[in-house]
Short mmCIF file of C-alpha atoms in Angstrom, two decimals:
data_model
loop_
_atom_site.label_atom_id
_atom_site.label_comp_id
_atom_site.label_asym_id
_atom_site.label_seq_id
_atom_site.Cartn_x
_atom_site.Cartn_y
_atom_site.Cartn_z
CA UNK Q 40 -74.39 -1.16 50.05
CA UNK Q 41 -71.88 -2.20 47.39
CA UNK Q 42 -73.08 0.81 45.20
CA UNK Q 43 -72.23 3.10 48.35
CA UNK Q 44 -68.56 1.68 48.66
CA UNK Q 45 -67.82 1.70 44.98
CA UNK Q 46 -69.05 5.40 44.79
CA UNK Q 47 -66.68 6.39 47.67
CA UNK Q 48 -63.51 4.71 46.14
CA UNK Q 49 -64.11 6.34 42.84
CA UNK Q 50 -64.37 9.96 44.79
CA UNK Q 51 -61.27 9.55 46.39
CA UNK Q 52 -59.14 8.37 43.17
CA UNK Q 53 -57.05 11.35 41.56
CA UNK Q 54 -56.31 11.64 37.90
CA UNK Q 55 -52.65 10.87 39.27
CA UNK Q 56 -53.57 7.69 41.15
CA UNK Q 57 -55.81 6.33 38.14
CA UNK Q 58 -52.65 7.04 36.04
CA UNK Q 59 -50.28 5.06 38.10
CA UNK Q 60 -52.78 2.36 38.42
CA UNK Q 61 -53.38 2.10 34.70
CA UNK Q 62 -49.59 2.12 34.17
CA UNK Q 63 -48.88 -0.55 36.66
CA UNK Q 64 -51.67 -2.73 34.57
CA UNK Q 65 -50.07 -1.66 31.35
CA UNK Q 66 -46.57 -2.74 32.80
CA UNK Q 67 -48.47 -6.20 33.93
CA UNK Q 68 -49.41 -6.76 30.50
CA UNK Q 69 -46.25 -5.97 28.85
CA UNK Q 70 -44.05 -8.25 30.90
CA UNK Q 71 -46.59 -11.07 30.27
CA UNK Q 72 -46.04 -10.38 26.64
CA UNK Q 73 -42.72 -10.20 27.12
CA UNK Q 74 -42.07 -13.12 29.34
CA UNK Q 75 -44.66 -15.60 26.76
CA UNK Q 76 -42.28 -15.18 23.78
CA UNK Q 77 -41.55 -18.74 23.88
CA UNK Q 78 -45.01 -19.82 24.73
CA UNK Q 79 -46.20 -18.20 21.61
CA UNK Q 80 -43.49 -19.73 19.71
CA UNK Q 81 -44.98 -22.92 20.98
CA UNK Q 82 -41.48 -23.76 22.78
CA UNK Q 83 -41.35 -25.30 26.34
CA UNK Q 84 -39.99 -22.50 28.62
CA UNK Q 85 -38.61 -21.80 31.97
CA UNK Q 86 -40.70 -19.77 34.34
CA UNK Q 87 -38.93 -16.35 34.14
CA UNK Q 88 -39.01 -13.83 37.11
CA UNK Q 89 -39.06 -10.05 36.70
CA UNK Q 90 -36.32 -8.31 36.44
CA UNK Q 91 -33.49 -10.73 35.61
CA UNK Q 92 -35.56 -13.50 34.05
CA UNK Q 93 -33.81 -16.92 34.50
CA UNK Q 94 -30.66 -15.85 35.86
CA UNK Q 95 -31.37 -14.21 39.14
CA UNK Q 96 -28.80 -16.06 40.95
CA UNK Q 97 -26.26 -14.55 38.51
CA UNK Q 98 -27.37 -10.79 39.13
CA UNK Q 99 -27.43 -11.49 42.67
CA UNK Q 100 -23.82 -12.76 42.74
CA UNK Q 101 -24.94 -16.27 44.03
CA UNK Q 102 -23.78 -18.30 40.71
CA UNK Q 103 -21.90 -18.06 37.90
CA UNK Q 104 -23.42 -17.64 34.61
CA UNK Q 105 -22.19 -21.05 33.48
CA UNK Q 106 -23.53 -22.86 36.50
CA UNK Q 107 -26.70 -21.57 36.54
CA UNK Q 108 -26.66 -22.69 32.73
CA UNK Q 109 -25.72 -26.50 33.60
CA UNK Q 110 -28.29 -26.45 36.44
CA UNK Q 111 -30.72 -25.50 33.83
CA UNK Q 112 -29.34 -28.21 31.77
CA UNK Q 113 -29.91 -30.86 34.64
CA UNK Q 114 -33.44 -29.79 34.72
CA UNK Q 115 -34.31 -29.65 31.02
CA UNK Q 116 -31.78 -32.30 29.28
CA UNK Q 117 -34.86 -34.39 28.24
CA UNK Q 118 -35.84 -31.62 26.01
CA UNK Q 119 -33.79 -30.90 22.78
CA UNK Q 120 -33.96 -26.88 23.43
CA UNK Q 121 -35.57 -24.95 26.09
CA UNK Q 122 -36.87 -20.88 26.01
CA UNK Q 123 -35.29 -18.82 29.00
CA UNK Q 124 -34.64 -15.14 29.42
CA UNK Q 125 -31.46 -12.83 30.22
CA UNK Q 126 -33.33 -10.00 31.79
CA UNK Q 127 -35.79 -9.21 29.14
CA UNK Q 128 -34.27 -10.78 26.38
CA UNK Q 129 -35.48 -14.00 25.11
CA UNK Q 130 -32.66 -16.84 24.89
CA UNK Q 131 -32.62 -20.51 23.62
CA UNK Q 132 -30.71 -22.99 25.51
CA UNK Q 133 -29.74 -25.84 23.34
CA UNK Q 134 -29.30 -29.63 24.97
CA UNK Q 135 -29.39 -31.92 21.98
CA UNK Q 136 -25.72 -32.84 21.13
CA UNK Q 137 -26.54 -33.27 17.52
CA UNK Q 138 -28.22 -29.78 17.18
CA UNK Q 139 -25.30 -28.40 19.02
CA UNK Q 140 -23.07 -29.60 16.49
CA UNK Q 141 -25.15 -28.36 13.35
CA UNK Q 142 -25.50 -24.93 14.91
CA UNK Q 143 -21.51 -24.99 14.99
CA UNK Q 144 -20.73 -26.88 11.75
CA UNK Q 145 -23.43 -28.10 9.24
CA UNK Q 146 -25.68 -24.86 9.81
CA UNK Q 147 -22.89 -22.25 10.56
CA UNK Q 148 -24.22 -19.83 7.98
CA UNK Q 149 -27.09 -19.06 10.12
CA UNK Q 150 -25.26 -18.78 13.28
CA UNK Q 151 -21.98 -17.23 12.09
CA UNK Q 152 -21.96 -14.50 14.64
CA UNK Q 153 -21.40 -14.63 18.59
CA UNK Q 154 -23.72 -11.57 19.24
CA UNK Q 155 -21.58 -9.50 21.70
CA UNK Q 156 -21.48 -5.80 21.62
CA UNK Q 157 -18.57 -4.45 19.54
CA UNK Q 158 -17.72 -0.41 19.35
CA UNK Q 159 -14.53 -0.53 17.72
CA UNK Q 160 -14.45 3.64 18.11
CA UNK Q 161 -15.06 4.25 21.67
CA UNK Q 162 -14.16 0.79 23.10
CA UNK Q 163 -10.94 -0.38 20.49
CA UNK Q 164 -10.41 -3.49 22.36
CA UNK Q 165 -13.54 -4.67 21.84
CA UNK Q 166 -13.01 -5.44 18.13
CA UNK Q 167 -11.52 -8.79 18.50
CA UNK Q 168 -11.58 -11.69 16.74
CA UNK Q 169 -13.81 -13.60 19.29
CA UNK Q 170 -16.46 -10.76 19.12
CA UNK Q 171 -16.47 -9.73 15.56
CA UNK Q 172 -19.36 -10.73 13.14
CA UNK Q 173 -19.84 -11.11 9.45
CA UNK Q 174 -17.88 -10.48 6.66
CA UNK Q 175 -15.44 -8.49 8.67
CA UNK Q 176 -14.79 -11.41 11.33
CA UNK Q 177 -14.48 -13.74 8.25
CA UNK Q 178 -11.99 -11.63 6.65
CA UNK Q 179 -10.11 -10.82 10.00
CA UNK Q 180 -9.79 -14.64 10.62
CA UNK Q 181 -8.28 -15.37 7.33
CA UNK Q 182 -5.51 -12.81 8.12
CA UNK Q 183 -4.92 -14.19 11.44
CA UNK Q 184 -4.70 -17.99 10.31
CA UNK Q 185 -1.20 -18.11 9.55
CA UNK Q 186 -0.03 -17.30 13.10
CA UNK Q 187 -0.78 -21.07 14.03
CA UNK Q 188 0.74 -22.76 11.09
CA UNK Q 189 2.92 -25.81 12.08
CA UNK Q 190 5.88 -23.58 10.93
CA UNK Q 191 5.07 -20.87 13.38
CA UNK Q 192 4.16 -22.73 16.13
CA UNK Q 193 7.75 -24.91 15.87
CA UNK Q 194 9.37 -21.43 15.71
CA UNK Q 195 7.63 -20.43 19.09
CA UNK Q 196 8.31 -23.79 20.62
CA UNK Q 197 11.72 -23.06 22.34
CA UNK Q 198 10.25 -20.15 23.97
CA UNK Q 199 7.87 -22.68 25.74
CA UNK Q 200 10.71 -24.43 26.86
CA UNK Q 201 12.80 -21.87 28.08
CA UNK Q 202 9.94 -20.21 30.03
CA UNK Q 203 9.27 -24.00 31.13
CA UNK Q 204 12.73 -24.11 32.32
CA UNK Q 205 12.37 -20.70 34.30
CA UNK Q 206 8.98 -22.32 35.90
CA UNK Q 207 11.13 -25.35 36.94
CA UNK Q 208 13.57 -23.63 38.69
CA UNK Q 209 11.08 -21.72 40.50
CA UNK Q 210 9.43 -24.84 41.63
CA UNK Q 211 12.53 -26.63 42.67
CA UNK Q 212 12.68 -24.39 45.39
CA UNK Q 213 9.21 -25.27 47.08
CA UNK Q 214 10.05 -28.96 46.31
CA UNK Q 215 13.26 -29.02 48.31
CA UNK Q 216 11.33 -28.17 51.48
CA UNK Q 217 8.35 -30.20 50.59
CA UNK Q 218 6.28 -26.93 50.48
CA UNK Q 219 2.76 -26.22 49.75
CA UNK Q 220 2.33 -24.01 46.83
CA UNK Q 221 -0.99 -22.46 44.97
CA UNK Q 222 -0.34 -23.75 41.97
CA UNK Q 223 -3.08 -21.66 39.88
CA UNK Q 224 -1.54 -18.33 40.35
CA UNK Q 225 2.05 -20.09 39.55
CA UNK Q 226 0.85 -21.06 36.25
CA UNK Q 227 -0.91 -18.27 35.16
CA UNK Q 228 2.32 -16.30 36.11
CA UNK Q 229 4.18 -19.13 33.76
CA UNK Q 230 1.31 -18.79 30.81
CA UNK Q 231 1.61 -14.79 31.15
CA UNK Q 232 5.58 -14.85 30.30
CA UNK Q 233 4.73 -17.07 27.49
CA UNK Q 234 1.90 -15.01 25.81
CA UNK Q 235 3.93 -12.03 26.27
CA UNK Q 236 6.71 -12.94 24.17
CA UNK Q 237 4.77 -15.08 21.53
CA UNK Q 238 2.30 -12.32 21.22
CA UNK Q 239 4.25 -9.20 22.00
CA UNK Q 240 7.44 -10.16 21.37
CA UNK Q 241 8.45 -9.17 24.93
CA UNK Q 242 10.55 -11.04 27.52
CA UNK Q 243 9.40 -10.75 30.90
CA UNK Q 244 9.65 -12.79 34.30
CA UNK Q 245 6.37 -12.57 36.10
CA UNK Q 246 7.07 -16.14 37.51
CA UNK Q 247 10.02 -14.99 39.58
CA UNK Q 248 8.19 -10.97 39.80
CA UNK Q 249 4.60 -11.44 40.29
CA UNK Q 250 4.00 -7.63 40.14
CA UNK Q 251 4.94 -7.35 36.32
CA UNK Q 252 2.75 -4.87 34.64
CA UNK Q 253 1.42 -8.11 32.20
CA UNK Q 254 0.50 -10.19 35.28
CA UNK Q 255 -1.27 -7.15 37.08
CA UNK Q 256 -3.23 -6.62 33.97
CA UNK Q 257 -4.53 -10.06 33.36
CA UNK Q 258 -4.99 -10.35 37.21
CA UNK Q 259 -7.47 -7.50 37.25
CA UNK Q 260 -9.04 -8.73 34.20
CA UNK Q 261 -9.84 -12.02 35.40
CA UNK Q 262 -10.48 -10.79 39.01
CA UNK Q 263 -13.37 -12.63 40.55
CA UNK Q 264 -15.83 -10.07 41.52
CA UNK Q 265 -19.28 -8.86 40.59
CA UNK Q 266 -18.24 -6.43 38.33
CA UNK Q 267 -16.28 -8.40 35.99
CA UNK Q 268 -19.12 -11.20 36.10
CA UNK Q 269 -21.64 -8.50 35.36
CA UNK Q 270 -19.48 -7.08 32.23
CA UNK Q 271 -18.97 -10.45 30.89
CA UNK Q 272 -22.47 -11.37 30.83
CA UNK Q 273 -24.01 -8.16 29.66
CA UNK Q 274 -21.63 -8.05 26.53
CA UNK Q 275 -22.10 -11.27 25.36
CA UNK Q 276 -25.93 -11.82 26.44
CA UNK Q 277 -27.52 -8.43 26.64
CA UNK Q 278 -25.16 -6.30 24.05
CA UNK Q 279 -28.02 -3.60 23.80
CA UNK Q 280 -28.02 -2.76 27.43
CA UNK Q 281 -24.22 -2.90 27.23
CA UNK Q 282 -24.70 -0.52 24.14
CA UNK Q 283 -26.98 2.12 26.31
CA UNK Q 284 -25.14 2.02 29.62
CA UNK Q 285 -21.43 2.53 27.57
CA UNK Q 286 -19.87 -0.31 29.38
CA UNK Q 287 -16.61 -0.83 27.93
CA UNK Q 288 -14.79 -4.67 27.40
CA UNK Q 289 -12.03 -3.67 30.21
CA UNK Q 290 -11.21 -0.99 32.08
CA UNK Q 291 -9.58 2.39 31.11
CA UNK Q 292 -6.19 1.73 32.48
CA UNK Q 293 -6.01 -1.74 31.02
CA UNK Q 294 -6.87 -0.26 27.60
CA UNK Q 295 -4.18 2.31 27.95
CA UNK Q 296 -1.52 -0.32 28.76
CA UNK Q 297 -1.98 -2.49 25.89
CA UNK Q 298 -2.57 0.16 23.78
CA UNK Q 299 0.55 1.58 24.58
CA UNK Q 300 2.75 -1.71 24.81
CA UNK Q 301 1.12 -2.25 21.10
CA UNK Q 302 2.26 1.01 20.10
CA UNK Q 303 5.90 0.91 21.60
CA UNK Q 304 6.54 -2.62 20.37
CA UNK Q 305 5.49 -1.84 16.67
CA UNK Q 306 7.68 1.18 16.61
CA UNK Q 307 10.46 -0.58 17.96
CA UNK Q 308 10.26 -3.47 15.42
CA UNK Q 309 9.98 -1.17 12.43
CA UNK Q 310 12.95 1.25 13.74
CA UNK Q 311 15.18 -1.23 14.45
CA UNK Q 312 13.81 -3.77 11.81
CA UNK Q 313 13.17 -6.40 14.23
CA UNK Q 314 11.67 -9.57 12.84
CA UNK Q 315 10.46 -12.79 14.83
CA UNK Q 316 8.37 -15.45 13.82
CA UNK Q 317 5.32 -14.75 16.20
CA UNK Q 318 2.01 -13.02 16.15
CA UNK Q 319 2.99 -9.83 16.62
CA UNK Q 320 5.27 -9.92 13.55
CA UNK Q 321 2.26 -11.03 11.80
CA UNK Q 322 0.03 -8.27 13.06
CA UNK Q 323 2.87 -5.87 11.99
CA UNK Q 324 2.80 -7.02 8.44
CA UNK Q 325 -0.93 -6.87 8.32
CA UNK Q 326 -0.76 -3.19 9.87
CA UNK Q 327 1.61 -2.26 7.23
CA UNK Q 328 0.43 -4.00 4.11
CA UNK Q 329 -2.56 -5.66 4.60
CA UNK Q 330 -1.09 -8.98 3.05
CA UNK Q 331 1.04 -11.74 4.33
CA UNK Q 332 4.20 -13.53 2.54
CA UNK Q 333 3.22 -15.49 -0.16
CA UNK Q 334 3.99 -18.77 1.00
CA UNK Q 335 1.08 -18.09 3.64
CA UNK Q 336 -1.75 -16.58 1.67
CA UNK Q 337 -5.17 -18.03 1.28
CA UNK Q 338 -7.70 -18.01 -1.29
CA UNK Q 339 -7.83 -15.22 -4.16
CA UNK Q 340 -11.05 -14.04 -3.01
CA UNK Q 341 -10.22 -13.59 0.34
CA UNK Q 342 -6.84 -11.93 -0.53
CA UNK Q 343 -8.14 -9.69 -2.69
CA UNK Q 344 -10.54 -8.25 0.17
CA UNK Q 345 -7.42 -7.62 2.62
CA UNK Q 346 -7.12 -4.24 4.12
CA UNK Q 347 -4.54 -2.67 6.39
CA UNK Q 348 -4.96 -3.11 10.09
CA UNK Q 349 -5.54 -0.04 11.88
CA UNK Q 350 -3.46 0.20 15.64
CA UNK Q 351 -6.86 -0.28 17.27
CA UNK Q 352 -7.31 -3.72 15.46
CA UNK Q 353 -3.83 -4.95 16.37
CA UNK Q 354 -4.06 -3.95 19.77
CA UNK Q 355 -7.43 -5.82 20.13
CA UNK Q 356 -6.34 -8.99 18.23
CA UNK Q 357 -2.93 -8.79 20.73
CA UNK Q 358 -5.07 -8.27 23.82
CA UNK Q 359 -7.39 -11.17 23.17
CA UNK Q 360 -4.61 -13.60 22.25
CA UNK Q 361 -2.98 -12.52 25.51
CA UNK Q 362 -5.84 -13.07 27.81
CA UNK Q 363 -7.22 -16.26 26.24
CA UNK Q 364 -4.02 -17.81 25.91
CA UNK Q 365 -2.52 -17.04 29.53
CA UNK Q 366 -6.04 -17.84 31.29
CA UNK Q 367 -7.28 -21.06 29.30
CA UNK Q 368 -3.97 -22.69 29.45
CA UNK Q 369 -3.30 -21.97 33.24
CA UNK Q 370 -6.89 -23.05 34.23
CA UNK Q 371 -6.21 -26.10 32.25
CA UNK Q 372 -2.62 -26.98 33.56
CA UNK Q 373 -4.00 -26.20 37.44
CA UNK Q 374 -6.92 -28.50 37.07
CA UNK Q 375 -5.22 -31.38 35.56
CA UNK Q 376 -2.45 -30.98 38.09
CA UNK Q 377 -5.23 -31.06 40.93
CA UNK Q 378 -6.61 -34.26 39.47
CA UNK Q 379 -3.40 -36.00 39.47
CA UNK Q 380 -2.39 -35.01 42.48
CA UNK Q 381 -5.77 -36.53 43.59
CA UNK Q 382 -4.93 -39.62 41.75
CA UNK Q 383 -1.44 -40.66 42.32
CA UNK Q 384 -1.85 -43.75 40.23
CA UNK Q 385 -2.47 -41.65 37.04
CA UNK Q 386 -0.07 -39.28 38.00
CA UNK Q 387 2.88 -41.91 37.93
CA UNK Q 388 1.75 -43.29 34.55
CA UNK Q 389 1.74 -39.67 33.00
CA UNK Q 390 5.42 -39.81 34.44
CA UNK Q 391 6.60 -42.96 33.24
CA UNK Q 392 5.35 -41.82 29.81
CA UNK Q 393 7.15 -38.58 30.06
CA UNK Q 394 10.31 -40.29 31.00
CA UNK Q 395 10.15 -42.71 28.12
CA UNK Q 396 9.66 -40.00 25.53
CA UNK Q 397 12.29 -37.81 26.49
CA UNK Q 398 14.47 -40.79 27.41
CA UNK Q 399 14.50 -41.81 23.78
CA UNK Q 400 15.55 -38.11 22.55
CA UNK Q 401 18.25 -37.39 24.87
CA UNK Q 402 16.03 -36.06 27.56
CA UNK Q 403 14.66 -33.12 25.43
CA UNK Q 404 11.78 -31.93 24.52
CA UNK Q 405 10.81 -30.91 20.67
CA UNK Q 406 7.67 -30.06 18.95
CA UNK Q 407 7.74 -33.46 17.38
CA UNK Q 408 8.10 -35.80 20.58
CA UNK Q 409 5.85 -33.83 22.79
CA UNK Q 410 3.24 -35.47 20.24
CA UNK Q 411 4.11 -39.02 21.29
CA UNK Q 412 2.79 -38.17 24.78
CA UNK Q 413 -0.25 -39.72 24.12
CA UNK Q 414 -1.53 -40.35 27.60
CA UNK Q 415 -0.65 -36.68 28.93
CA UNK Q 416 -2.83 -35.61 26.01
CA UNK Q 417 -5.40 -38.01 27.25
CA UNK Q 418 -5.59 -36.56 30.53
CA UNK Q 419 -5.81 -32.87 29.17
CA UNK Q 420 -8.61 -33.68 27.00
CA UNK Q 421 -10.36 -35.29 29.99
CA UNK Q 422 -9.25 -32.14 32.06
CA UNK Q 423 -11.31 -29.70 29.30
CA UNK Q 424 -13.75 -32.22 29.45
CA UNK Q 425 -14.46 -32.09 33.12
CA UNK Q 426 -13.25 -28.20 33.41
CA UNK Q 427 -14.23 -26.97 29.91
CA UNK Q 428 -12.41 -23.12 29.79
CA UNK Q 429 -15.55 -22.00 28.25
CA UNK Q 430 -18.68 -23.80 30.01
CA UNK Q 431 -21.18 -22.55 27.50
CA UNK Q 432 -20.98 -21.13 24.12
CA UNK Q 433 -22.92 -18.44 22.84
CA UNK Q 434 -24.39 -17.82 19.20
CA UNK Q 435 -26.80 -15.36 17.67
CA UNK Q 436 -28.79 -16.53 14.89
CA UNK Q 437 -28.17 -14.62 11.93
CA UNK Q 438 -31.00 -16.20 9.37
CA UNK Q 439 -34.32 -17.82 10.51
CA UNK Q 440 -33.33 -21.35 11.25
CA UNK Q 441 -36.18 -24.22 10.85
CA UNK Q 442 -34.96 -26.91 13.54
CA UNK Q 443 -34.29 -30.12 11.98
CA UNK Q 444 -36.95 -32.75 13.25
CA UNK Q 445 -39.11 -29.64 14.71
CA UNK Q 446 -42.25 -27.64 13.87
CA UNK Q 447 -40.13 -24.56 15.02
CA UNK Q 448 -38.20 -21.81 13.34
CA UNK Q 449 -35.55 -19.93 15.51
CA UNK Q 450 -35.94 -16.07 14.73
CA UNK Q 451 -33.25 -14.02 13.40
CA UNK Q 452 -31.39 -12.16 16.17
CA UNK Q 453 -32.28 -15.01 18.73
CA UNK Q 454 -29.53 -15.28 21.45
CA UNK Q 455 -28.46 -19.07 21.53
CA UNK Q 456 -26.97 -20.76 24.25
CA UNK Q 457 -25.01 -23.92 23.48
CA UNK Q 458 -24.63 -26.34 26.78
CA UNK Q 459 -20.97 -27.31 26.55
CA UNK Q 460 -20.69 -28.01 30.16
CA UNK Q 461 -23.86 -29.85 30.43
CA UNK Q 462 -23.33 -32.21 27.70
CA UNK Q 463 -19.91 -32.87 28.87
CA UNK Q 464 -20.75 -33.69 32.34
CA UNK Q 465 -23.98 -35.80 31.49
CA UNK Q 466 -23.81 -39.38 32.44
CA UNK Q 467 -25.40 -40.45 29.43
CA UNK Q 468 -22.54 -39.42 27.46
CA UNK Q 469 -19.88 -39.90 30.26
CA UNK Q 470 -20.40 -42.61 32.81
CA UNK Q 471 -19.61 -41.24 36.17
CA UNK Q 472 -19.00 -37.80 34.52
CA UNK Q 473 -17.27 -36.21 37.82
CA UNK Q 474 -14.51 -39.21 37.98
CA UNK Q 475 -11.48 -38.09 36.28
CA UNK Q 476 -10.75 -41.02 33.71
CA UNK Q 477 -8.26 -40.27 31.22
CA UNK Q 478 -8.69 -43.91 29.64
CA UNK Q 479 -12.00 -42.53 28.06
CA UNK Q 480 -10.11 -40.74 25.02
CA UNK Q 481 -8.43 -43.73 24.32
CA UNK Q 482 -11.73 -45.55 23.07
CA UNK Q 483 -12.04 -44.79 19.52
CA UNK Q 484 -16.00 -44.08 20.16
CA UNK Q 485 -15.19 -40.79 22.00
CA UNK Q 486 -15.50 -38.91 18.54
CA UNK Q 487 -19.12 -39.39 18.76
CA UNK Q 488 -19.55 -38.12 22.03
CA UNK Q 489 -20.23 -34.29 22.92
CA UNK Q 490 -16.84 -32.63 23.14
CA UNK Q 491 -16.12 -29.02 22.12
CA UNK Q 492 -14.04 -27.24 25.13
CA UNK Q 493 -12.53 -24.95 21.98
CA UNK Q 494 -15.75 -24.97 20.11
CA UNK Q 495 -16.11 -26.10 16.61
CA UNK Q 496 -16.72 -25.49 12.95
CA UNK Q 497 -15.17 -22.31 11.27
CA UNK Q 498 -15.50 -20.68 14.79
CA UNK Q 499 -13.27 -23.00 16.56
CA UNK Q 500 -10.63 -21.27 18.70
CA UNK Q 501 -7.99 -20.09 16.29
CA UNK Q 502 -5.39 -20.74 18.72
CA UNK Q 503 -6.37 -24.20 20.09
CA UNK Q 504 -3.16 -25.94 19.01
CA UNK Q 505 -0.85 -23.29 20.76
CA UNK Q 506 -2.87 -23.73 23.88
CA UNK Q 507 -2.54 -27.63 23.90
CA UNK Q 508 1.15 -27.23 23.16
CA UNK Q 509 1.73 -24.78 25.57
CA UNK Q 510 -0.05 -26.80 28.35
CA UNK Q 511 1.62 -30.34 27.44
CA UNK Q 512 5.17 -28.25 27.49
CA UNK Q 513 4.56 -27.17 30.99
CA UNK Q 514 3.01 -30.21 31.99
CA UNK Q 515 5.95 -32.38 31.20
CA UNK Q 516 8.39 -30.19 32.39
CA UNK Q 517 7.11 -30.22 35.86
CA UNK Q 518 5.94 -33.77 35.98
CA UNK Q 519 9.65 -34.65 34.85
CA UNK Q 520 10.96 -33.29 38.04
CA UNK Q 521 8.37 -33.04 40.57
CA UNK Q 522 5.59 -34.88 42.45
CA UNK Q 523 2.30 -33.44 43.27
CA UNK Q 524 -0.10 -33.93 46.28
CA UNK Q 525 -3.14 -32.43 47.62
CA UNK Q 526 -2.92 -30.16 50.60
CA UNK Q 527 -6.26 -29.07 52.40
CA UNK Q 528 -8.69 -29.92 49.72
CA UNK Q 529 -11.12 -32.06 51.96
CA UNK Q 530 -14.12 -31.48 49.57
CA UNK Q 531 -15.25 -34.11 47.03
CA UNK Q 532 -15.08 -31.88 44.20
CA UNK Q 533 -13.99 -28.11 43.89
CA UNK Q 534 -15.87 -24.96 44.87
CA UNK Q 535 -15.83 -22.56 42.28
CA UNK Q 536 -16.24 -18.70 42.74
CA UNK Q 537 -20.18 -17.41 41.83
CA UNK Q 538 -18.78 -14.22 40.82
CA UNK Q 539 -16.49 -15.50 37.69
CA UNK Q 540 -17.57 -15.91 34.05
CA UNK Q 541 -14.84 -18.62 34.00
CA UNK Q 542 -14.03 -21.29 36.45
CA UNK Q 543 -12.25 -20.21 39.62
CA UNK Q 544 -11.79 -22.39 42.51
CA UNK Q 545 -12.62 -20.20 45.75
CA UNK Q 546 -9.74 -21.01 47.61
CA UNK Q 547 -7.27 -21.63 44.51
CA UNK Q 548 -5.53 -24.97 44.27
CA UNK Q 549 -2.84 -25.85 46.91
CA UNK Q 550 -0.83 -28.64 46.31
CA UNK Q 551 2.42 -30.14 47.96
CA UNK Q 552 5.60 -30.36 45.68
CA UNK Q 553 8.53 -32.53 46.15
CA UNK Q 554 11.48 -33.66 44.04
CA UNK Q 555 11.20 -36.91 42.13
CA UNK Q 556 13.57 -39.53 43.22
#
C-alpha cells in the first residue's frame, strides 16, 4: 500500500514542481546557515525571524530601532555581548560598559568606521564627517576641528544670545496669558536660527516665521514617518542594500536646497569679501586653499595631506552640522524643560543659580560666566543620560578583534551596536534610572559610570561643546524670565513615536508658560 501511494505521488510530480521543492529546501538550508552565523562562532544569539531578523517591529513600524535595541538589552544584559540580525546581516550588540569604552577609545583602530553607505557622486550630502570612513574621515576631521576651538565658540556666543532674546520675546506673548505652548517645535525653530547663522552665515527668523525654508527642510528630514525611519536603518545597518536600492540620504528637494544655499553663500562671501568667525568661513578657506590659518594648524603630517574641498564636500559638512546641530540641541532643551516642569523644586533651584550668576555680571550672559552655572549643566547631563540624542552608536569592525577576556574574535566587516541608552538606563549603574536626578552628576564617581550621549574617543561628536553651549544659553534665557508647568501629560513617561530614528514624543511636549514674579 505504501509503495503504491509513493508511486502515485511520484507520477504526479512535474519537473517544475520538483524544482520548486528543491529550491524551497535550498532556501531553507541557506537561511538556517545565514541565521546560524553566531552559533557557529560560539556566541549566544537571539532567535531571528525571516525576513527581518531580530528587528521585525522596526520594519513593521511598531517600534523604533533604538527602542528595539534597548528592549534587547533588557533581555540580554547579563551577557557582555550578543549576536543578532538586521534583515540577513549579522550584528553584534555590546552590553558591557568596559567593552563599549574599549571599542570607542582604547581599541579604536579596530573600529574607526561607522559603516553607513556613502556615495559622494550620486548622493553628495552623504559624504559628511559622521559617515565617512578611514583616511578620508581622519583628514576631514582634522580640517574641521578648528571650527570648535574656544576662540571660535566665543565668536559665535553673541549670536546665540541674540537669537535667545528673540526667543524670549516670542515666549513672552504666551507667558503674559499663561498659555500652553508645544515647546519642542519652538525650540527647533530657535536652534534652526542659530545653526543657519553659525553654519551658513545666514540670518533668518523661523521663531516668528515657522515656514522659513530652513525650518521646512529640517522638519522634513526629521518628520516621524516610516520612510525616514527605514532610510536611517538601511543606511547605517544594511549599507549594501542601500547601495543596491540607490536610497539617497535625503530627498532630492532637500539636496537641491542645501547645495543652492551653500553655493550662493560661498559666492557672496568671495564677491563681497565677507569674513566671519563661523563654520562656513572655515569651509570656504578649505575649499580655496585646503589649509587653515597658521595659528589653527595641527601636526605637520596631517597638514601635508590636506586637499581642497569640493562644493559637494562643503555642502555635506554644512548639511550635517545644520541637521545635527539643531535637532540634538532642541531635543535636549525640550526634554530638560519637560523634566523641570515635572519637578518644580529642581526648576526653582536652577532659576536661583541663573539669577545668582547673572546678578554678579550685570544681568548679562557671557561665554565665561555661563560655565559657572554648574547645576544647570547637571540638569543637561541628566537629560542627556535619560534621553540620549543617539540612543545607540554603531561601528564597523575594520580589522579582526579578539574580545578581551573571551575566546571570541569579531571579524572584519561585522556591524557593531553599542547599547548607550540601555546602559544609561540600567539600575545597576544608575539607581531609579527613570527618575530625573541632576545630583547624580555632582558625584565624582559619575566618571566611572557608562555615559556617552555624544560618543567617545576620536569619533566623539565634534560639535559637542557647541551643542552644550547652545543648550545652556537657550535654557538660561528662558528660565531667567519664565516658569514652566506640565499641561496634559498624564502618562508617567513620554511615549515616543515608533517611526523615528531619534527620540520624538508622540504628542509633542506641551507646557504652560508664565512670567516669573
